Coordinates of C-alpha atoms and ligand atoms in Angstrom, one line a residue:
X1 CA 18.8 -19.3 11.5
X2 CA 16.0 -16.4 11.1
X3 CA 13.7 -17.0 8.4
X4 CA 13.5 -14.0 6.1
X5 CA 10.1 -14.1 4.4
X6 CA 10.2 -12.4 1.5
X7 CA 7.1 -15.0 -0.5
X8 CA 3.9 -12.9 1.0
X9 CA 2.3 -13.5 -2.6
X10 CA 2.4 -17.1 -2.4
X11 CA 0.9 -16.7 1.3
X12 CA 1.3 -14.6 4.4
X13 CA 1.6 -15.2 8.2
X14 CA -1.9 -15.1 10.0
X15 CA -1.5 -11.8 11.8
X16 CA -1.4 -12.2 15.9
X17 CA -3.9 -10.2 16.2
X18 CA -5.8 -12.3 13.9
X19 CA -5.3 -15.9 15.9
X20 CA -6.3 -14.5 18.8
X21 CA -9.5 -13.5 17.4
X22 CA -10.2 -16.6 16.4
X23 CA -9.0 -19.0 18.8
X24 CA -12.0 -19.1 20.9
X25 CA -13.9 -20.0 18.2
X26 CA -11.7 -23.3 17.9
X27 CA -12.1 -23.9 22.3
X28 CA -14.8 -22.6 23.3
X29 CA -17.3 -21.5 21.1
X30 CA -17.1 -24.2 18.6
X31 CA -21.2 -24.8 17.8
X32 CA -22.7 -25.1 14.4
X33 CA -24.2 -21.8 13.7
X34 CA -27.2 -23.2 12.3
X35 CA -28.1 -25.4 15.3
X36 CA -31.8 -24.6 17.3
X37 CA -29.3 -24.1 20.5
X38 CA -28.0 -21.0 22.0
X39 CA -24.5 -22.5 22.1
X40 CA -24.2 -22.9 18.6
X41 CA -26.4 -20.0 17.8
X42 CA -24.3 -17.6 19.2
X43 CA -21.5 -18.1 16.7
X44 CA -23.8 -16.4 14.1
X45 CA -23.5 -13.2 15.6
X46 CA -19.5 -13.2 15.5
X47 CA -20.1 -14.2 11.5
X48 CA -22.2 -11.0 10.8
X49 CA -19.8 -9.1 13.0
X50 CA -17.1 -10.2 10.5
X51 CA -19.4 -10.4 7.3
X52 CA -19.6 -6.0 8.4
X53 CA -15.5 -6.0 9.0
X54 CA -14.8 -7.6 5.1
X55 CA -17.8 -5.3 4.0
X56 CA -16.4 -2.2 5.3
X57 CA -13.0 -2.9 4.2
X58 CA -14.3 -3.7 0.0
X59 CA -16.7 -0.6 0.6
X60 CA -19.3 -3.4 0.2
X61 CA -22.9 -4.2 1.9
X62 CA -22.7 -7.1 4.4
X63 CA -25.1 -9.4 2.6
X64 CA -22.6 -8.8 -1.0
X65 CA -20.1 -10.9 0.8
X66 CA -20.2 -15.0 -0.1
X67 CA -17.6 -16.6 2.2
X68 CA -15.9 -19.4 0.2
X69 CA -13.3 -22.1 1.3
X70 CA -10.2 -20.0 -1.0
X71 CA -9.9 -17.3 -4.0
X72 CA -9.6 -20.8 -6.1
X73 CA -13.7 -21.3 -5.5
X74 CA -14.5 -18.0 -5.7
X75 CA -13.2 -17.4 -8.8
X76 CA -14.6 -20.9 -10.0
X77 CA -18.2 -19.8 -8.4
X78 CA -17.7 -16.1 -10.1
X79 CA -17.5 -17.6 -13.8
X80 CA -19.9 -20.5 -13.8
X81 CA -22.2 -18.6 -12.3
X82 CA -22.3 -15.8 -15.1
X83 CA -22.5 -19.1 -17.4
X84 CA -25.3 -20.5 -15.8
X85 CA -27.3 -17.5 -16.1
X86 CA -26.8 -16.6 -19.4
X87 CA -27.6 -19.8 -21.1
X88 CA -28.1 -18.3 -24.4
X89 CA -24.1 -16.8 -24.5
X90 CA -21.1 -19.0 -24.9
X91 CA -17.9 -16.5 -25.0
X92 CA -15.5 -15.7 -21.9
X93 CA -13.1 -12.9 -22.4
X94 CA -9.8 -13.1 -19.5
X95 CA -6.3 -12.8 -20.2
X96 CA -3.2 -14.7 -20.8
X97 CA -1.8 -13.5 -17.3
X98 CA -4.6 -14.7 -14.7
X99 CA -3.7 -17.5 -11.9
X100 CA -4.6 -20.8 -12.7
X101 CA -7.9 -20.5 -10.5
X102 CA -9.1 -19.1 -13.6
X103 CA -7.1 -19.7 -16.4
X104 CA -7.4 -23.6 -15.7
X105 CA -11.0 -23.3 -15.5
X106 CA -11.4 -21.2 -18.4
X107 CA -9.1 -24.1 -20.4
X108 CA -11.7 -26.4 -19.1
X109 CA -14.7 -24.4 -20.0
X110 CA -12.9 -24.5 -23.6
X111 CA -12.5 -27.9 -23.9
X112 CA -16.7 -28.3 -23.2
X113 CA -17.4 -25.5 -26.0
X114 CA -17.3 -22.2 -24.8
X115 CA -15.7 -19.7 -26.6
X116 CA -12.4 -18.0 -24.6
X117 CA -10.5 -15.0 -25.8
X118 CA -7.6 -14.9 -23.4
X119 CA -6.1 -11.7 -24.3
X120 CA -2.6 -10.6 -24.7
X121 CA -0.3 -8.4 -23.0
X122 CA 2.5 -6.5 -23.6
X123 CA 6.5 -6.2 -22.4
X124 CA 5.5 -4.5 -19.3
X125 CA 2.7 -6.9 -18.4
X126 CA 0.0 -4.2 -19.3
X127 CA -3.0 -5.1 -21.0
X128 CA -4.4 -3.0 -24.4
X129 CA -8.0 -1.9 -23.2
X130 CA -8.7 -1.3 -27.1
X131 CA -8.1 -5.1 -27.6
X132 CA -10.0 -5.9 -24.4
X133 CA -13.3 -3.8 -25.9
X134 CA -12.7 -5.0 -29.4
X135 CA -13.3 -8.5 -27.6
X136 CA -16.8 -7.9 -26.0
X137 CA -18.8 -9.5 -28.5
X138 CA -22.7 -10.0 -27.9
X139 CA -22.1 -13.4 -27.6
X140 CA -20.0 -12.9 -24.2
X141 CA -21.5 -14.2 -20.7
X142 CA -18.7 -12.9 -18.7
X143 CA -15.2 -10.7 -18.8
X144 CA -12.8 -11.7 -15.8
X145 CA -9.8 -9.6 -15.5
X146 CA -7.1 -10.3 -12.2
X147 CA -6.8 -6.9 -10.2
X148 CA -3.7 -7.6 -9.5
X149 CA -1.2 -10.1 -11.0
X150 CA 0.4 -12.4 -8.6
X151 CA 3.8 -12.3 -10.0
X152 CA 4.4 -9.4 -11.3
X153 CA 2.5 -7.3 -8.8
X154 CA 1.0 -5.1 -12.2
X155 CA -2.1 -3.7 -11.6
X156 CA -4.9 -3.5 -14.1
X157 CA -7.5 -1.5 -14.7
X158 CA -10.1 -3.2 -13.7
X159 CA -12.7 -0.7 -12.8
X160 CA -12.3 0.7 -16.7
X161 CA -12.5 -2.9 -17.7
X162 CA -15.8 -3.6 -16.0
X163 CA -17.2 -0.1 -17.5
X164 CA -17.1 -1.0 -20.8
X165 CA -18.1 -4.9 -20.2
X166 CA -21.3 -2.9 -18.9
X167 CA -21.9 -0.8 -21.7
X168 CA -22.3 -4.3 -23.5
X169 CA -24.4 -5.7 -20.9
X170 CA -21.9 -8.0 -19.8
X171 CA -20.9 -9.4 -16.5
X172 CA -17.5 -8.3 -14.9
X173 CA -15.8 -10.5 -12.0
X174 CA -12.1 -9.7 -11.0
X175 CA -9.7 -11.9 -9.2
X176 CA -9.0 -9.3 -6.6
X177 CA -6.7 -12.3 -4.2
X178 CA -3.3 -10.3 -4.3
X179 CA -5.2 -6.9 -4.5
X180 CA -7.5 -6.9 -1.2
X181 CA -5.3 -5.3 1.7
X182 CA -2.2 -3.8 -0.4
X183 CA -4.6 -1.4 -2.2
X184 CA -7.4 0.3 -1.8
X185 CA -10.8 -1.0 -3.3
X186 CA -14.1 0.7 -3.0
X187 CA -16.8 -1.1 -4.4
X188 CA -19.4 1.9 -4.2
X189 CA -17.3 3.6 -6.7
X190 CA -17.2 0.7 -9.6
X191 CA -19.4 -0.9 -11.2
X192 CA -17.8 -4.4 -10.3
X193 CA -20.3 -7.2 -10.2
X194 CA -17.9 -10.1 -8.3
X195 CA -14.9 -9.8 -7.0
X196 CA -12.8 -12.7 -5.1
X197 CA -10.8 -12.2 -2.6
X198 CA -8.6 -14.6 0.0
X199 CA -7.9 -15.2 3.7
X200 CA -4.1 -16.1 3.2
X201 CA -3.2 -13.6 1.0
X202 CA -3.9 -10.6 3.9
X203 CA -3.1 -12.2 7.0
X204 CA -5.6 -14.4 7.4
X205 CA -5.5 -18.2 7.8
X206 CA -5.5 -20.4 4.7
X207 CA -9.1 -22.0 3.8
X208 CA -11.0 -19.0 3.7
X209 CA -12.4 -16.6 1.1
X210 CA -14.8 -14.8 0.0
X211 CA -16.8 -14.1 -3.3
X212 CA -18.3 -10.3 -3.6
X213 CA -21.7 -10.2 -5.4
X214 CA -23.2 -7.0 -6.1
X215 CA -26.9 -6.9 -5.1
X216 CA -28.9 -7.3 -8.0
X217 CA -27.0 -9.6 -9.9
X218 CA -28.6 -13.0 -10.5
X219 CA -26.7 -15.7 -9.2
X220 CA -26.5 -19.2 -9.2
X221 CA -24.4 -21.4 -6.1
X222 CA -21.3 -23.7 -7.1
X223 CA -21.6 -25.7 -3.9
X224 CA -25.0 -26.7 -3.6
X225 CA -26.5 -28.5 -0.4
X226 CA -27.6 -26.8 2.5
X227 CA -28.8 -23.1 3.0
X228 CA -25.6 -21.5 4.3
X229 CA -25.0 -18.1 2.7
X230 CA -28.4 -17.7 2.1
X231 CA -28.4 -20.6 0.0
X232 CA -25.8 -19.4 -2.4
X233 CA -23.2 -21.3 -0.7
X234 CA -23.5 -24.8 0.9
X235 CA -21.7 -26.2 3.6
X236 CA -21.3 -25.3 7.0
X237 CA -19.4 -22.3 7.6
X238 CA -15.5 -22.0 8.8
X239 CA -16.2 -20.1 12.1
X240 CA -12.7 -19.8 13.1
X241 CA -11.7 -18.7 9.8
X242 CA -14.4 -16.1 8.8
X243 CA -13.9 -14.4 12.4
X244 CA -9.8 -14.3 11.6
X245 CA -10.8 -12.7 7.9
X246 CA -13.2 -10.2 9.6
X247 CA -10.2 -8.8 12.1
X248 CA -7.6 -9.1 9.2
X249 CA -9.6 -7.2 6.9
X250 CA -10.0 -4.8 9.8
X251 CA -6.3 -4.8 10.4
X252 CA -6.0 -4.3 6.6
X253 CA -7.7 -1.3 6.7
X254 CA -5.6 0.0 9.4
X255 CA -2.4 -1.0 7.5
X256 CA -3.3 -0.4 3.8
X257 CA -1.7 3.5 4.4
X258 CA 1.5 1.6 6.0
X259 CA 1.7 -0.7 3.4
X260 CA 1.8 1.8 0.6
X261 CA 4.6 3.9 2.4
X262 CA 6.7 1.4 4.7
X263 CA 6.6 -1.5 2.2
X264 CA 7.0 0.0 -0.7
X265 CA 10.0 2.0 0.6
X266 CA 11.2 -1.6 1.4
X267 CA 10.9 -2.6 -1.9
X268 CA 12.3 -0.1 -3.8
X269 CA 15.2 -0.4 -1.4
X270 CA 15.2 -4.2 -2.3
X271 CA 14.6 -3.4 -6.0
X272 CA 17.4 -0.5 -6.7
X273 CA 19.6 -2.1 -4.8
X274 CA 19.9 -5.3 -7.0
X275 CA 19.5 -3.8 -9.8
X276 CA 22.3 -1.8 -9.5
X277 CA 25.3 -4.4 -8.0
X278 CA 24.0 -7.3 -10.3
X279 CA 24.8 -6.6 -14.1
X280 CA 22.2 -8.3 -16.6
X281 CA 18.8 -8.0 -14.3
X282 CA 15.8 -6.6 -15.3
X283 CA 12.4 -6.1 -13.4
X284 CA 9.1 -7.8 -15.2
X285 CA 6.3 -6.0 -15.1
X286 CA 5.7 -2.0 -15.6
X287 CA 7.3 0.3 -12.4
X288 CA 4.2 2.5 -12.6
X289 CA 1.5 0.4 -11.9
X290 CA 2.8 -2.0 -9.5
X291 CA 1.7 -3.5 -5.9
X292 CA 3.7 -1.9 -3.7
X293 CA 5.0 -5.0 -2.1
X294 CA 6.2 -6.6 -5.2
X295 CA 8.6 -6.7 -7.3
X296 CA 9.6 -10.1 -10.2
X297 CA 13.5 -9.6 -11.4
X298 CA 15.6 -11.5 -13.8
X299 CA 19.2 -12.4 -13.6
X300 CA 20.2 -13.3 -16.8
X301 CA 21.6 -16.9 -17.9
X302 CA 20.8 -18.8 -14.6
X303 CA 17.6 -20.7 -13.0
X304 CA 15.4 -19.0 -10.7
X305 CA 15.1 -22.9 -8.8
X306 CA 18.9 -22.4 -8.4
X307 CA 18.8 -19.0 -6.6
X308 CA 15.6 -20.3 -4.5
X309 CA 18.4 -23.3 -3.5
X310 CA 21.1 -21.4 -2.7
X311 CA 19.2 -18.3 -1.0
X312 CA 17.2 -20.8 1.4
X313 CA 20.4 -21.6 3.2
X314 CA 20.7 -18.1 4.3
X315 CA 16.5 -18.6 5.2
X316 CA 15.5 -16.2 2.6
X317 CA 12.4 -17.3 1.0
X318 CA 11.4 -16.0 -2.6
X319 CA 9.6 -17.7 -5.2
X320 CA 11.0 -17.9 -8.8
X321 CA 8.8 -17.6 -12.3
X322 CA 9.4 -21.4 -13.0
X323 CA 7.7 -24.4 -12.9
X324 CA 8.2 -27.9 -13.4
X325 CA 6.5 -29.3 -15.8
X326 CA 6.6 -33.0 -17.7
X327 CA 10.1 -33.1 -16.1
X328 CA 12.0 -29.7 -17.6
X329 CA 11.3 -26.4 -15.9
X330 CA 9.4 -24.0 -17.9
X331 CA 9.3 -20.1 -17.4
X332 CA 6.0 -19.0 -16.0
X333 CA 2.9 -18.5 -18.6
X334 CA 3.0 -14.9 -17.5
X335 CA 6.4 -14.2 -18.5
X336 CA 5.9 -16.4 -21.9
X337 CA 2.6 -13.9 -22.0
X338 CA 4.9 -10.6 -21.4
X339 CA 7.3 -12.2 -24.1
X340 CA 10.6 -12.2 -21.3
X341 CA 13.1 -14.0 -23.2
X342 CA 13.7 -17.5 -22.1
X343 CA 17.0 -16.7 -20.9
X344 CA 15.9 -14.1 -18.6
X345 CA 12.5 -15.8 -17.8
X346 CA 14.5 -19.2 -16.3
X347 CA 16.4 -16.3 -14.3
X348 CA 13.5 -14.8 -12.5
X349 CA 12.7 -14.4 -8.7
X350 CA 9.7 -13.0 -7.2
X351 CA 10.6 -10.9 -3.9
X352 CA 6.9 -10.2 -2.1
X353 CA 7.1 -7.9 0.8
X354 CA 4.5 -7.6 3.7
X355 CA 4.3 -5.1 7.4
X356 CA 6.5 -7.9 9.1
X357 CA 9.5 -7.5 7.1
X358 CA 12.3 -5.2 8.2
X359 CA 15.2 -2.9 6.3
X360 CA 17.5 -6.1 8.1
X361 CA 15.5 -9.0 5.7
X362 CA 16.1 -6.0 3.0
X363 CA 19.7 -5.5 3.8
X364 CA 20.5 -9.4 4.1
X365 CA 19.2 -10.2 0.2
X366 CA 21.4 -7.0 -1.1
X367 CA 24.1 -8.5 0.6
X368 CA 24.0 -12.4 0.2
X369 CA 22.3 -12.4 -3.5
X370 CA 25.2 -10.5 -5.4
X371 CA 27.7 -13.2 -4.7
X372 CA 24.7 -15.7 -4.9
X373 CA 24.4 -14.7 -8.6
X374 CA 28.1 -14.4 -9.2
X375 CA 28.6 -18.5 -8.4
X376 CA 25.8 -19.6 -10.5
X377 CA 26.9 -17.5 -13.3
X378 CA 30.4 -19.2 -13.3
X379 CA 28.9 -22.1 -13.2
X380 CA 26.4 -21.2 -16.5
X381 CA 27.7 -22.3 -19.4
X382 CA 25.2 -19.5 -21.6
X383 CA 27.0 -17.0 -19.1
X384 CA 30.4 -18.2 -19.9
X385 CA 29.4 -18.1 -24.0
X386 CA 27.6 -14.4 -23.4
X387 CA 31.4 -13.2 -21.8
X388 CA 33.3 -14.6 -24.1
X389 CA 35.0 -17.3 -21.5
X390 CA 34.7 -21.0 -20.8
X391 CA 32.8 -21.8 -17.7
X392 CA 34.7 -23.8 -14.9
X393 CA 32.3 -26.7 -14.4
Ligands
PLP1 N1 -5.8 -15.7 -7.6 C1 -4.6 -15.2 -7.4 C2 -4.2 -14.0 -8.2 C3 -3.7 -15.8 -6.5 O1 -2.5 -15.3 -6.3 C4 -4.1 -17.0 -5.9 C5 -3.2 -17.7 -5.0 O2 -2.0 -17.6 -5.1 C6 -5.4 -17.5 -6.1 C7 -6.2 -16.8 -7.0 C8 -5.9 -18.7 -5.4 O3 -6.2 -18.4 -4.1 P1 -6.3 -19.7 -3.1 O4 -5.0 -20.1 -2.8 O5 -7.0 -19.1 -1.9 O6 -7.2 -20.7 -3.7

């Protein structure tokens, strides 16, 4: 059976192009790059190489990019770093909708004493900018605001966002992960201070990232040891994968155009499709600023775990809003955030779209999910209620 990926937000497939690259760097040229010794020497060339690939792709400066082990230590580096180096401030500002990468951390930080407005947002997953200002208080060390939101695919305005932190004097970092390679980001036109990004998100092997600092901003390391990074990252570097992020951010930027046309064409395709054969679904998250390879939809009165079941035995792969927690699935924090009712948040299926899928992937969801819904919904007993009828089983 071929495996219709449709789950590119949760991760992607390391491009080809991009295991080639980096293959040798696994055989052959496998040498510590800060060894005395040509053979391990050598390797730091290829890292600068791909330090100038991820720069050119962020509109960055080579020596901006930190390369982490994942967005998850980026993002943790970004925010304790701002703490660190403004001892005398004790107030984070994020919002309700961020990935756990941040929004854990930020519960953490809470529980130690700092001060965390997590702002709201509304139906559409969009946040209020008024409320975001309102929130910048003198006391704040940092704002973090996601670029883009992993299930939804809504974009925010980050840019804006880190403006106004600025006029305050405060630090801006955004968790960029699902952003980098589906749109375009120029650093040289925002005033952006860090910015994470991902390996596995964009083609890249998982266990790589990479934290964006803006020069000039003071900066302390999370993983502390050895002089790596310029001693604001310790541990020896992940040749393989830093050589695979340099050639997939060069492939990104190759792709980005193709993205924005063939994917989202996809998408839509996926999107009005469903929409319009299955009665009682609904898209989460605003249609106007949305990645173009994603799209989040509820079917009402049915459990996104039991559309993941029954689509996997036709090998499509989706992710649903869901998760398990102390034994009894609850909706996803963003929905809760967005306020989608629990009826339609249980129902929800993220579809995320990348360069490899094809109108057949497309055509085999709008054909299998219809009656996929249809089965579960006889077997609902809030469906049967909501019609009127008594469900069969
Ligand atoms: N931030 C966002 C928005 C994500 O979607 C993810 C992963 O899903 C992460 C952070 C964490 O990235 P990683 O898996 O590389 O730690």
């Amino acid at each position: 059976m071929k495996t219709i990926y449709l789950d590119n937000n949760a991760t992607t497939m390391a491009a080809p192009e991009v295991v080639e690259e980096m293959l040798p760097f696994l055989r052959e040229y496998y040498g510590n790059p800060s060894s005395m010794h040509t053979f391990g020497g050598q390797v730091a060339h290829n890292i600068l190489e791909a330090r100038q690939k991820i720069a050119s792709l962020l509109g960055a400066d080579h020596d901006e990019i930190i390369f982490t082990s994942c967005g998850t230590e980026s993002d943790n580096t970004a925010i304790t770093s701002a703490l660190s180096n403004n001892p005398g401030k004790n107030h984070i500002v994020t919002s309700r909708v961020e990935h756990p990468a941040v929004k854990v951390l930020c519960e953490n930080l809470a529980q130690k004493g700092y001060r965390v407005t997590s702002l709201p947002v509304d139906p559409e997953g969009r946040l209020d900018m008024d409320e975001y200002e309102a929130s910048l208080t003198p006391d704040t060390a940092i704002a973090s605001i996601m670029w883009a939101n992993n299930e939804t695919g809504v974009i925010f305005p980050v840019e804006e966002a880190a403006r106004l932190a600025h006029e305050k004097g405060i630090l801006f970092h955004t968790d960029a992960v699902q952003a980098i390679g589906k749109i375009p980001v120029n650093m040289k036109k925002n005033t952006i201070d860090m910015l994470s990004l991902s390996g596995h998100k964009l083609h890249a092997p998982k266990g790589i990232g990479v934290l964006y600092v803006r020069k000039g901003t003071r900066f302390s390391p999370f993983l502390i040891g050895g002089h790596q990074e310029k001693g604001r990252r310790g541990g020896t570097e992940n040749v393989p994968g830093i050589v695979a992020l340099g050639k997939a951010c060069e492939l990104a930027a190759v792709n980005m155009e193709k993205e924005n046309t063939y994917v989202r064409a996809l998408r839509d395709r996926l999107e009005n499709e469903l929409l319009k054969t299955i009665p009682q679904s609904k898209v989460n998250g605003t249609r106007e600023t949305r990645l173009p390879n994603t799209v989040n939809i509820s079917f009402e009165f049915i459990e996104g775990e039991s559309i993941l079941l029954l689509m996997d035995q036709f090998g499509i792969c989706a992710s649903s809003g869901s998760a398990c927690t102390s034994g009894s699935l609850q909706p996803s924090h963003v929905l809760r955030a967005m306020g989608v009712p629990y009826t339609m948040a249980h129902g929800s299926v993220r579809f995320s779209l990348s360069v490899y899928n094809t109108a057949g992937d497309v055509d085999a969801v709008i054909k299998e999910l219809p009656a996929i819904i249809e089965k579960l919904r006889v077997l609902s007993p809030y469906w049967a209620t909501s019609q009127g009828t008594c469900a069969t089983a």
